[in-house]
PDB file of C-alpha atoms in Angstrom:
ATOM      1  CA  MET Y   1       0.000   0.000   0.000  1.00  0.00           C
ATOM      2  CA  LYS Y   2       2.838   2.395   0.926  1.00  0.00           C
ATOM      3  CA  THR Y   3       4.571   1.698  -2.400  1.00  0.00           C
ATOM      4  CA  GLY Y   4       1.276   2.374  -4.157  1.00  0.00           C
ATOM      5  CA  ILE Y   5       0.880   5.736  -2.478  1.00  0.00           C
ATOM      6  CA  GLY Y   6       4.492   6.532  -3.354  1.00  0.00           C
ATOM      7  CA  VAL Y   7       3.870   5.704  -7.010  1.00  0.00           C
ATOM      8  CA  PHE Y   8       0.638   7.703  -7.222  1.00  0.00           C
ATOM      9  CA  LEU Y   9       2.098  10.716  -5.416  1.00  0.00           C
ATOM     10  CA  GLY Y  10       5.770  10.613  -6.346  1.00  0.00           C
ATOM     11  CA  ILE Y  11       5.648  10.046 -10.102  1.00  0.00           C
ATOM     12  CA  PRO Y  12       2.899  12.648 -10.805  1.00  0.00           C
ATOM     13  CA  LEU Y  13       4.755  15.129  -8.605  1.00  0.00           C
ATOM     14  CA  PHE Y  14       8.005  14.559 -10.484  1.00  0.00           C
ATOM     15  CA  VAL Y  15       6.356  14.673 -13.932  1.00  0.00           C
ATOM     16  CA  GLY Y  16       4.306  17.723 -12.884  1.00  0.00           C
ATOM     17  CA  ILE Y  17       7.439  19.600 -11.862  1.00  0.00           C
ATOM     18  CA  LEU Y  18       9.060  18.715 -15.196  1.00  0.00           C
ATOM     19  CA  SER Y  19       5.933  19.987 -16.943  1.00  0.00           C
ATOM     20  CA  CYS Y  20       6.088  23.271 -14.988  1.00  0.00           C
ATOM     21  CA  LEU Y  21       9.718  23.782 -15.942  1.00  0.00           C
ATOM     22  CA  PHE Y  22      10.063  22.518 -19.497  1.00  0.00           C
ATOM     23  CA  HIS Y  23       6.668  22.217 -21.229  1.00  0.00           C
ATOM     24  CA  PRO Y  24       6.614  24.053 -24.595  1.00  0.00           C
ATOM     25  CA  THR Y  25       3.011  25.277 -24.084  1.00  0.00           C
ATOM     26  CA  PRO Y  26       2.995  25.837 -20.340  1.00  0.00           C
ATOM     27  CA  ALA Y  27       0.152  26.946 -18.128  1.00  0.00           C
ATOM     28  CA  SER Y  28       0.587  30.428 -16.605  1.00  0.00           C
ATOM     29  CA  TRP Y  29       1.103  31.066 -12.925  1.00  0.00           C
ATOM     30  CA  SER Y  30      -0.576  34.474 -13.144  1.00  0.00           C
ATOM     31  CA  ALA Y  31      -3.322  35.851 -15.370  1.00  0.00           C
ATOM     32  CA  PRO Y  32      -1.883  37.107 -18.677  1.00  0.00           C
ATOM     33  CA  GLU Y  33      -1.877  40.836 -19.380  1.00  0.00           C
ATOM     34  CA  PRO Y  34      -4.349  42.036 -22.019  1.00  0.00           C
ATOM     35  CA  LEU Y  35      -2.908  41.940 -25.539  1.00  0.00           C
ATOM     36  CA  ASP Y  36      -3.077  44.865 -27.953  1.00  0.00           C
ATOM     37  CA  GLY Y  37      -6.695  45.517 -28.852  1.00  0.00           C
ATOM     38  CA  GLU Y  38      -8.097  43.671 -25.835  1.00  0.00           C
ATOM     39  CA  ILE Y  39     -10.229  45.276 -23.176  1.00  0.00           C
ATOM     40  CA  LEU Y  40     -10.752  44.088 -19.612  1.00  0.00           C
ATOM     41  CA  ILE Y  41     -14.324  43.529 -18.517  1.00  0.00           C
ATOM     42  CA  GLU Y  42     -13.714  45.608 -15.377  1.00  0.00           C
ATOM     43  CA  LYS Y  43     -12.644  48.575 -17.500  1.00  0.00           C
ATOM     44  CA  LEU Y  44     -15.577  48.076 -19.830  1.00  0.00           C
ATOM     45  CA  LYS Y  45     -18.035  48.063 -16.950  1.00  0.00           C
ATOM     46  CA  SER Y  46     -16.558  51.105 -15.231  1.00  0.00           C
ATOM     47  CA  THR Y  47     -16.040  53.372 -18.212  1.00  0.00           C
ATOM     48  CA  SER Y  48     -18.599  52.488 -20.854  1.00  0.00           C
ATOM     49  CA  ASP Y  49     -22.283  53.220 -21.131  1.00  0.00           C
ATOM     50  CA  PRO Y  50     -23.808  49.769 -21.835  1.00  0.00           C
ATOM     51  CA  ARG Y  51     -26.059  51.343 -24.501  1.00  0.00           C
ATOM     52  CA  GLN Y  52     -22.975  52.443 -26.393  1.00  0.00           C
ATOM     53  CA  VAL Y  53     -21.502  48.937 -26.567  1.00  0.00           C
ATOM     54  CA  ILE Y  54     -22.327  46.509 -29.362  1.00  0.00           C
ATOM     55  CA  TRP Y  55     -21.456  42.942 -28.415  1.00  0.00           C
ATOM     56  CA  VAL Y  56     -20.305  40.561 -31.141  1.00  0.00           C
ATOM     57  CA  ASP Y  57     -20.242  36.818 -30.475  1.00  0.00           C
ATOM     58  CA  ALA Y  58     -17.570  35.075 -32.569  1.00  0.00           C
ATOM     59  CA  ARG Y  59     -18.267  31.588 -31.174  1.00  0.00           C
ATOM     60  CA  SER Y  60     -20.127  28.790 -32.946  1.00  0.00           C
ATOM     61  CA  GLU Y  61     -23.841  29.130 -33.634  1.00  0.00           C
ATOM     62  CA  ALA Y  62     -24.583  26.210 -31.279  1.00  0.00           C
ATOM     63  CA  ARG Y  63     -22.866  27.956 -28.392  1.00  0.00           C
ATOM     64  CA  TYR Y  64     -24.494  31.266 -29.265  1.00  0.00           C
ATOM     65  CA  VAL Y  65     -27.952  29.696 -29.271  1.00  0.00           C
ATOM     66  CA  LYS Y  66     -27.296  28.090 -25.895  1.00  0.00           C
ATOM     67  CA  GLN Y  67     -26.237  31.318 -24.190  1.00  0.00           C
ATOM     68  CA  HIS Y  68     -24.790  34.684 -25.165  1.00  0.00           C
ATOM     69  CA  VAL Y  69     -24.311  38.211 -23.899  1.00  0.00           C
ATOM     70  CA  PRO Y  70     -27.709  39.963 -24.069  1.00  0.00           C
ATOM     71  CA  GLN Y  71     -28.187  41.717 -27.440  1.00  0.00           C
ATOM     72  CA  ALA Y  72     -24.987  40.192 -28.827  1.00  0.00           C
ATOM     73  CA  ILE Y  73     -24.854  39.633 -32.581  1.00  0.00           C
ATOM     74  CA  LEU Y  74     -23.615  36.277 -33.860  1.00  0.00           C
ATOM     75  CA  LEU Y  75     -20.735  37.085 -36.186  1.00  0.00           C
ATOM     76  CA  ASN Y  76     -18.364  34.202 -36.754  1.00  0.00           C
ATOM     77  CA  PHE Y  77     -16.707  33.192 -40.011  1.00  0.00           C
ATOM     78  CA  ASP Y  78     -19.752  31.202 -41.156  1.00  0.00           C
ATOM     79  CA  SER Y  79     -22.253  33.975 -40.479  1.00  0.00           C
ATOM     80  CA  PHE Y  80     -20.093  37.010 -41.240  1.00  0.00           C
ATOM     81  CA  GLU Y  81     -21.651  37.997 -44.567  1.00  0.00           C
ATOM     82  CA  MET Y  82     -25.181  37.166 -43.428  1.00  0.00           C
ATOM     83  CA  ASN Y  83     -25.166  38.989 -40.079  1.00  0.00           C
ATOM     84  CA  LEU Y  84     -22.910  41.926 -40.901  1.00  0.00           C
ATOM     85  CA  PRO Y  85     -25.900  44.080 -41.999  1.00  0.00           C
ATOM     86  CA  ILE Y  86     -27.434  43.651 -38.504  1.00  0.00           C
ATOM     87  CA  LEU Y  87     -24.247  44.987 -36.964  1.00  0.00           C
ATOM     88  CA  LEU Y  88     -24.025  47.903 -39.381  1.00  0.00           C
ATOM     89  CA  GLU Y  89     -27.656  48.771 -38.696  1.00  0.00           C
ATOM     90  CA  ARG Y  90     -26.981  49.020 -34.958  1.00  0.00           C
ATOM     91  CA  TRP Y  91     -23.666  50.779 -35.312  1.00  0.00           C
ATOM     92  CA  SER Y  92     -23.266  54.540 -35.281  1.00  0.00           C
ATOM     93  CA  PRO Y  93     -20.210  56.730 -34.699  1.00  0.00           C
ATOM     94  CA  GLY Y  94     -19.278  56.797 -31.023  1.00  0.00           C
ATOM     95  CA  LYS Y  95     -20.403  53.254 -30.338  1.00  0.00           C
ATOM     96  CA  MET Y  96     -17.791  50.699 -29.445  1.00  0.00           C
ATOM     97  CA  ILE Y  97     -17.797  47.105 -30.658  1.00  0.00           C
ATOM     98  CA  VAL Y  98     -16.632  44.346 -28.314  1.00  0.00           C
ATOM     99  CA  VAL Y  99     -15.968  40.921 -29.831  1.00  0.00           C
ATOM    100  CA  TYR Y 100     -15.642  37.770 -27.752  1.00  0.00           C
ATOM    101  CA  CYS Y 101     -15.053  34.066 -28.244  1.00  0.00           C
ATOM    102  CA  ASP Y 102     -14.804  31.230 -25.711  1.00  0.00           C
ATOM    103  CA  THR Y 103     -11.636  31.767 -23.701  1.00  0.00           C
ATOM    104  CA  GLN Y 104      -8.397  33.702 -23.702  1.00  0.00           C
ATOM    105  CA  LEU Y 105      -6.872  31.073 -25.999  1.00  0.00           C
ATOM    106  CA  CYS Y 106      -9.298  31.291 -28.924  1.00  0.00           C
ATOM    107  CA  ASN Y 107      -8.316  33.580 -31.783  1.00  0.00           C
ATOM    108  CA  ASP Y 108     -11.651  33.979 -33.563  1.00  0.00           C
ATOM    109  CA  SER Y 109     -12.503  37.180 -31.679  1.00  0.00           C
ATOM    110  CA  HIS Y 110      -9.196  38.748 -32.787  1.00  0.00           C
ATOM    111  CA  ASP Y 111      -9.722  37.623 -36.382  1.00  0.00           C
ATOM    112  CA  ILE Y 112     -13.288  38.968 -36.508  1.00  0.00           C
ATOM    113  CA  ALA Y 113     -12.229  42.244 -34.867  1.00  0.00           C
ATOM    114  CA  GLN Y 114      -9.471  42.608 -37.425  1.00  0.00           C
ATOM    115  CA  ARG Y 115     -11.910  41.979 -40.304  1.00  0.00           C
ATOM    116  CA  LEU Y 116     -14.308  44.582 -38.927  1.00  0.00           C
ATOM    117  CA  GLU Y 117     -11.501  47.123 -38.809  1.00  0.00           C
ATOM    118  CA  SER Y 118      -9.594  46.355 -41.993  1.00  0.00           C
ATOM    119  CA  GLU Y 119     -12.322  45.110 -44.355  1.00  0.00           C
ATOM    120  CA  ILE Y 120     -15.355  47.077 -43.136  1.00  0.00           C
ATOM    121  CA  GLY Y 121     -13.463  50.114 -41.849  1.00  0.00           C
ATOM    122  CA  LEU Y 122     -15.071  50.272 -38.401  1.00  0.00           C
ATOM    123  CA  SER Y 123     -13.173  51.857 -35.540  1.00  0.00           C
ATOM    124  CA  ASP Y 124     -13.304  51.446 -31.766  1.00  0.00           C
ATOM    125  CA  VAL Y 125     -13.380  47.653 -32.116  1.00  0.00           C
ATOM    126  CA  TRP Y 126     -12.139  45.700 -29.102  1.00  0.00           C
ATOM    127  CA  VAL Y 127     -11.686  42.079 -28.076  1.00  0.00           C
ATOM    128  CA  LEU Y 128     -12.918  41.049 -24.637  1.00  0.00           C
ATOM    129  CA  HIS Y 129      -9.960  39.797 -22.601  1.00  0.00           C
ATOM    130  CA  GLY Y 130     -10.752  36.274 -21.386  1.00  0.00           C
ATOM    131  CA  GLY Y 131     -13.763  35.982 -23.692  1.00  0.00           C
ATOM    132  CA  TRP Y 132     -17.100  34.439 -22.767  1.00  0.00           C
ATOM    133  CA  THR Y 133     -15.590  32.706 -19.714  1.00  0.00           C
ATOM    134  CA  GLU Y 134     -14.622  36.070 -18.262  1.00  0.00           C
ATOM    135  CA  TRP Y 135     -17.985  37.659 -19.054  1.00  0.00           C
ATOM    136  CA  LYS Y 136     -19.806  34.762 -17.455  1.00  0.00           C
ATOM    137  CA  LYS Y 137     -17.636  35.036 -14.350  1.00  0.00           C
ATOM    138  CA  HIS Y 138     -18.719  38.645 -13.870  1.00  0.00           C
ATOM    139  CA  ASN Y 139     -22.352  38.140 -14.753  1.00  0.00           C
ATOM    140  CA  LEU Y 140     -23.543  35.087 -12.846  1.00  0.00           C
TER     141      LEU Y 140
ATOM    142  CA  MET R   1     -12.837 -16.873 -11.799  1.00  0.00           C
ATOM    143  CA  GLU R   2     -14.949 -18.172 -14.659  1.00  0.00           C
ATOM    144  CA  LYS R   3     -13.849 -17.389 -18.198  1.00  0.00           C
ATOM    145  CA  THR R   4     -16.791 -15.044 -18.910  1.00  0.00           C
ATOM    146  CA  GLN R   5     -16.262 -13.235 -15.647  1.00  0.00           C
ATOM    147  CA  PHE R   6     -12.581 -12.907 -16.407  1.00  0.00           C
ATOM    148  CA  VAL R   7     -13.267 -11.458 -19.870  1.00  0.00           C
ATOM    149  CA  ILE R   8     -15.725  -8.907 -18.428  1.00  0.00           C
ATOM    150  CA  TYR R   9     -13.274  -8.003 -15.688  1.00  0.00           C
ATOM    151  CA  TRP R  10     -10.426  -7.677 -18.178  1.00  0.00           C
ATOM    152  CA  PHE R  11     -12.433  -5.423 -20.519  1.00  0.00           C
ATOM    153  CA  CYS R  12     -13.540  -3.200 -17.643  1.00  0.00           C
ATOM    154  CA  ARG R  13     -10.016  -2.852 -16.297  1.00  0.00           C
ATOM    155  CA  VAL R  14      -8.509  -2.091 -19.683  1.00  0.00           C
ATOM    156  CA  GLY R  15     -11.396   0.266 -20.525  1.00  0.00           C
ATOM    157  CA  LEU R  16     -10.966   2.193 -17.301  1.00  0.00           C
ATOM    158  CA  GLY R  17      -7.188   2.247 -17.629  1.00  0.00           C
ATOM    159  CA  LEU R  18      -7.318   3.362 -21.226  1.00  0.00           C
ATOM    160  CA  SER R  19      -9.791   6.153 -20.479  1.00  0.00           C
ATOM    161  CA  TRP R  20      -7.497   7.554 -17.757  1.00  0.00           C
ATOM    162  CA  PHE R  21      -4.392   7.163 -19.902  1.00  0.00           C
ATOM    163  CA  VAL R  22      -5.913   8.914 -22.942  1.00  0.00           C
ATOM    164  CA  ALA R  23      -7.426  11.684 -20.806  1.00  0.00           C
ATOM    165  CA  GLY R  24      -4.056  12.289 -19.145  1.00  0.00           C
ATOM    166  CA  ILE R  25      -2.069  12.324 -22.391  1.00  0.00           C
ATOM    167  CA  ILE R  26      -4.471  14.768 -24.070  1.00  0.00           C
ATOM    168  CA  LYS R  27      -4.322  17.154 -21.113  1.00  0.00           C
ATOM    169  CA  ALA R  28      -0.540  16.802 -20.813  1.00  0.00           C
ATOM    170  CA  ILE R  29      -0.066  17.826 -24.460  1.00  0.00           C
ATOM    171  CA  SER R  30      -1.224  21.352 -23.662  1.00  0.00           C
ATOM    172  CA  PRO R  31      -1.353  22.432 -20.007  1.00  0.00           C
ATOM    173  CA  GLU R  32      -2.136  25.928 -21.344  1.00  0.00           C
ATOM    174  CA  SER R  33      -5.454  24.768 -22.880  1.00  0.00           C
ATOM    175  CA  PHE R  34      -6.304  22.555 -19.940  1.00  0.00           C
ATOM    176  CA  GLN R  35      -5.746  25.466 -17.547  1.00  0.00           C
ATOM    177  CA  GLN R  36      -8.349  27.465 -19.498  1.00  0.00           C
ATOM    178  CA  GLU R  37     -10.798  24.561 -19.232  1.00  0.00           C
ATOM    179  CA  VAL R  38     -10.204  24.422 -15.474  1.00  0.00           C
ATOM    180  CA  LEU R  39     -10.676  28.181 -15.137  1.00  0.00           C
ATOM    181  CA  ALA R  40     -13.993  27.946 -16.996  1.00  0.00           C
ATOM    182  CA  TYR R  41     -15.380  26.005 -14.010  1.00  0.00           C
ATOM    183  CA  GLN R  42     -14.956  29.246 -12.017  1.00  0.00           C
ATOM    184  CA  ILE R  43     -14.057  27.367  -8.868  1.00  0.00           C
ATOM    185  CA  VAL R  44     -10.295  27.813  -8.617  1.00  0.00           C
ATOM    186  CA  ASN R  45      -8.020  30.810  -9.132  1.00  0.00           C
ATOM    187  CA  PHE R  46      -5.219  31.062 -11.682  1.00  0.00           C
ATOM    188  CA  GLN R  47      -2.547  29.603  -9.406  1.00  0.00           C
ATOM    189  CA  LEU R  48      -4.590  26.565  -8.408  1.00  0.00           C
ATOM    190  CA  ALA R  49      -5.579  26.024 -12.047  1.00  0.00           C
ATOM    191  CA  TYR R  50      -1.851  26.122 -12.857  1.00  0.00           C
ATOM    192  CA  LEU R  51      -1.161  23.333 -10.365  1.00  0.00           C
ATOM    193  CA  VAL R  52      -4.126  21.255 -11.565  1.00  0.00           C
ATOM    194  CA  ALA R  53      -3.047  21.712 -15.211  1.00  0.00           C
ATOM    195  CA  ASN R  54       0.446  20.413 -14.492  1.00  0.00           C
ATOM    196  CA  PHE R  55      -0.141  17.671 -11.926  1.00  0.00           C
ATOM    197  CA  LEU R  56      -3.546  16.136 -12.687  1.00  0.00           C
ATOM    198  CA  PRO R  57      -2.591  14.891 -16.197  1.00  0.00           C
ATOM    199  CA  ALA R  58       0.482  13.152 -14.756  1.00  0.00           C
ATOM    200  CA  LEU R  59      -1.657  11.471 -12.090  1.00  0.00           C
ATOM    201  CA  GLU R  60      -4.161  10.347 -14.736  1.00  0.00           C
ATOM    202  CA  ILE R  61      -1.391   8.849 -16.894  1.00  0.00           C
ATOM    203  CA  VAL R  62       0.103   6.948 -13.939  1.00  0.00           C
ATOM    204  CA  LEU R  63      -3.377   5.773 -12.980  1.00  0.00           C
ATOM    205  CA  GLY R  64      -4.052   4.622 -16.542  1.00  0.00           C
ATOM    206  CA  ILE R  65      -0.764   2.709 -16.845  1.00  0.00           C
ATOM    207  CA  ASN R  66      -1.298   1.003 -13.491  1.00  0.00           C
ATOM    208  CA  LEU R  67      -4.798  -0.126 -14.407  1.00  0.00           C
ATOM    209  CA  LEU R  68      -3.763  -1.220 -17.894  1.00  0.00           C
ATOM    210  CA  LEU R  69      -0.894  -3.306 -16.536  1.00  0.00           C
ATOM    211  CA  GLY R  70      -2.918  -4.515 -13.577  1.00  0.00           C
ATOM    212  CA  PHE R  71      -0.514  -3.200 -10.918  1.00  0.00           C
ATOM    213  CA  ARG R  72      -1.660  -1.857  -7.547  1.00  0.00           C
ATOM    214  CA  LYS R  73      -5.279  -2.329  -8.522  1.00  0.00           C
ATOM    215  CA  LYS R  74      -6.785  -1.614  -5.121  1.00  0.00           C
ATOM    216  CA  ILE R  75      -5.283   1.818  -4.598  1.00  0.00           C
ATOM    217  CA  GLY R  76      -5.574   2.552  -8.332  1.00  0.00           C
ATOM    218  CA  VAL R  77      -9.301   1.880  -8.362  1.00  0.00           C
ATOM    219  CA  LEU R  78      -9.682   3.822  -5.113  1.00  0.00           C
ATOM    220  CA  ILE R  79      -7.973   6.935  -6.533  1.00  0.00           C
ATOM    221  CA  SER R  80      -9.908   6.519  -9.788  1.00  0.00           C
ATOM    222  CA  SER R  81     -13.211   6.434  -7.888  1.00  0.00           C
ATOM    223  CA  VAL R  82     -12.341   9.438  -5.728  1.00  0.00           C
ATOM    224  CA  LEU R  83     -11.361  11.467  -8.803  1.00  0.00           C
ATOM    225  CA  LEU R  84     -14.491  10.448 -10.717  1.00  0.00           C
ATOM    226  CA  PHE R  85     -16.699  11.296  -7.758  1.00  0.00           C
ATOM    227  CA  GLY R  86     -15.006  14.707  -7.541  1.00  0.00           C
ATOM    228  CA  PHE R  87     -15.547  15.315 -11.270  1.00  0.00           C
ATOM    229  CA  ILE R  88     -19.223  14.374 -10.953  1.00  0.00           C
ATOM    230  CA  VAL R  89     -19.652  16.870  -8.095  1.00  0.00           C
ATOM    231  CA  LEU R  90     -17.880  19.626 -10.080  1.00  0.00           C
ATOM    232  CA  LEU R  91     -19.829  18.968 -13.265  1.00  0.00           C
ATOM    233  CA  SER R  92     -23.118  18.908 -11.343  1.00  0.00           C
ATOM    234  CA  TYR R  93     -22.224  22.193  -9.657  1.00  0.00           C
ATOM    235  CA  THR R  94     -21.515  23.934 -12.982  1.00  0.00           C
ATOM    236  CA  TRP R  95     -24.660  22.418 -14.461  1.00  0.00           C
ATOM    237  CA  ILE R  96     -26.750  23.818 -11.597  1.00  0.00           C
ATOM    238  CA  LEU R  97     -25.091  27.224 -12.067  1.00  0.00           C
ATOM    239  CA  GLY R  98     -25.972  27.094 -15.760  1.00  0.00           C
ATOM    240  CA  LEU R  99     -22.383  27.441 -16.958  1.00  0.00           C
ATOM    241  CA  ASP R 100     -21.877  26.602 -20.607  1.00  0.00           C
ATOM    242  CA  ILE R 101     -18.534  24.822 -20.414  1.00  0.00           C
ATOM    243  CA  ASN R 102     -16.601  21.983 -21.947  1.00  0.00           C
ATOM    244  CA  CYS R 103     -15.974  19.084 -19.618  1.00  0.00           C
ATOM    245  CA  GLY R 104     -12.235  19.421 -20.284  1.00  0.00           C
ATOM    246  CA  CYS R 105     -11.914  15.662 -19.878  1.00  0.00           C
ATOM    247  CA  TYR R 106     -10.572  14.756 -23.320  1.00  0.00           C
ATOM    248  CA  GLY R 107      -9.657  18.148 -24.797  1.00  0.00           C
ATOM    249  CA  ASP R 108     -10.773  18.894 -28.344  1.00  0.00           C
ATOM    250  CA  ILE R 109     -11.405  15.256 -29.286  1.00  0.00           C
ATOM    251  CA  ASP R 110     -14.139  14.876 -26.656  1.00  0.00           C
ATOM    252  CA  PHE R 111     -17.350  13.914 -28.458  1.00  0.00           C
ATOM    253  CA  VAL R 112     -19.424  14.276 -25.285  1.00  0.00           C
ATOM    254  CA  LYS R 113     -20.968  17.742 -25.072  1.00  0.00           C
ATOM    255  CA  GLY R 114     -22.646  19.261 -22.055  1.00  0.00           C
ATOM    256  CA  GLN R 115     -22.567  18.384 -18.376  1.00  0.00           C
ATOM    257  CA  PRO R 116     -25.338  15.727 -18.236  1.00  0.00           C
ATOM    258  CA  ALA R 117     -23.589  13.503 -20.776  1.00  0.00           C
ATOM    259  CA  ALA R 118     -20.215  14.024 -19.081  1.00  0.00           C
ATOM    260  CA  ILE R 119     -21.726  13.130 -15.691  1.00  0.00           C
ATOM    261  CA  LEU R 120     -23.253   9.995 -17.193  1.00  0.00           C
ATOM    262  CA  ARG R 121     -19.876   8.988 -18.629  1.00  0.00           C
ATOM    263  CA  ASP R 122     -18.210   9.455 -15.243  1.00  0.00           C
ATOM    264  CA  VAL R 123     -20.915   7.375 -13.560  1.00  0.00           C
ATOM    265  CA  LEU R 124     -20.283   4.600 -16.104  1.00  0.00           C
ATOM    266  CA  LEU R 125     -16.562   4.770 -15.378  1.00  0.00           C
ATOM    267  CA  LEU R 126     -17.340   4.576 -11.659  1.00  0.00           C
ATOM    268  CA  ILE R 127     -19.319   1.386 -12.333  1.00  0.00           C
ATOM    269  CA  LEU R 128     -16.318  -0.018 -14.232  1.00  0.00           C
ATOM    270  CA  GLY R 129     -14.276   0.728 -11.116  1.00  0.00           C
ATOM    271  CA  ILE R 130     -16.713  -1.234  -8.961  1.00  0.00           C
ATOM    272  CA  ILE R 131     -16.432  -4.211 -11.317  1.00  0.00           C
ATOM    273  CA  VAL R 132     -12.644  -3.990 -11.304  1.00  0.00           C
ATOM    274  CA  TRP R 133     -12.370  -3.619  -7.501  1.00  0.00           C
ATOM    275  CA  PRO R 134     -10.077  -6.480  -6.397  1.00  0.00           C
ATOM    276  CA  ARG R 135     -11.872  -9.319  -4.633  1.00  0.00           C
ATOM    277  CA  LYS R 136     -10.468 -12.357  -2.934  1.00  0.00           C
ATOM    278  CA  THR R 137     -11.481 -14.610  -5.810  1.00  0.00           C
ATOM    279  CA  SER R 138      -9.680 -12.534  -8.451  1.00  0.00           C
TER     280      SER R 138
END
């Protein structure tokens, strides 16, 4: 029994330490800083009038249908052409657009934000730092 | 042990071992992704998620290898059952809260979507553990 406990504690501990030190895609000890073009939900809540924010959901349609930020527009790569007119209808100068996808690791929100800026020419487009997970954490 | 009983036992042990081994390997490939899955549960902070992301996959792999090879079955099945029970509690909690999350059990290759199906899978694995639990006759 003692050997068993040693195996189940010792080996994972050793491998876990190796993973902490040498893994090529390591986990982070502290929350990553926002990247360029990302906005923190705390900042968004404290500085922005909610009526002046247009939420864009860059996740899959299935996830959007299940739950999304109230009033968010589904705008992923599959629905971009179809739903863009809805966004443009709601948009007016002075309004900010905040795009989100699932977590901090997904890139779809950055890609959609970039398309909105470079292809459509919209400004004040941001990506929500931490994505849907972060929004959900602050809105339970 | 009768032949049929032995075959059932063998399949359950290998099935349980394989499921732990695969789950551990997939998580160990990218601790970064697994940490995000853990954070989505909104139960632990970044530092604890960091520890879970690095140490849990290693434990799952060791557990899987032990069950596959048939070593230290008693403590292996015990740890397996405790972990599965913990996962069931966590998944139920997030389900009650209405969180839309991935189980995080098998990374991107997981075909099971949503908490009820993931809970059911863990219950089935728990049953495999009960079948595999070492008895005097085995």
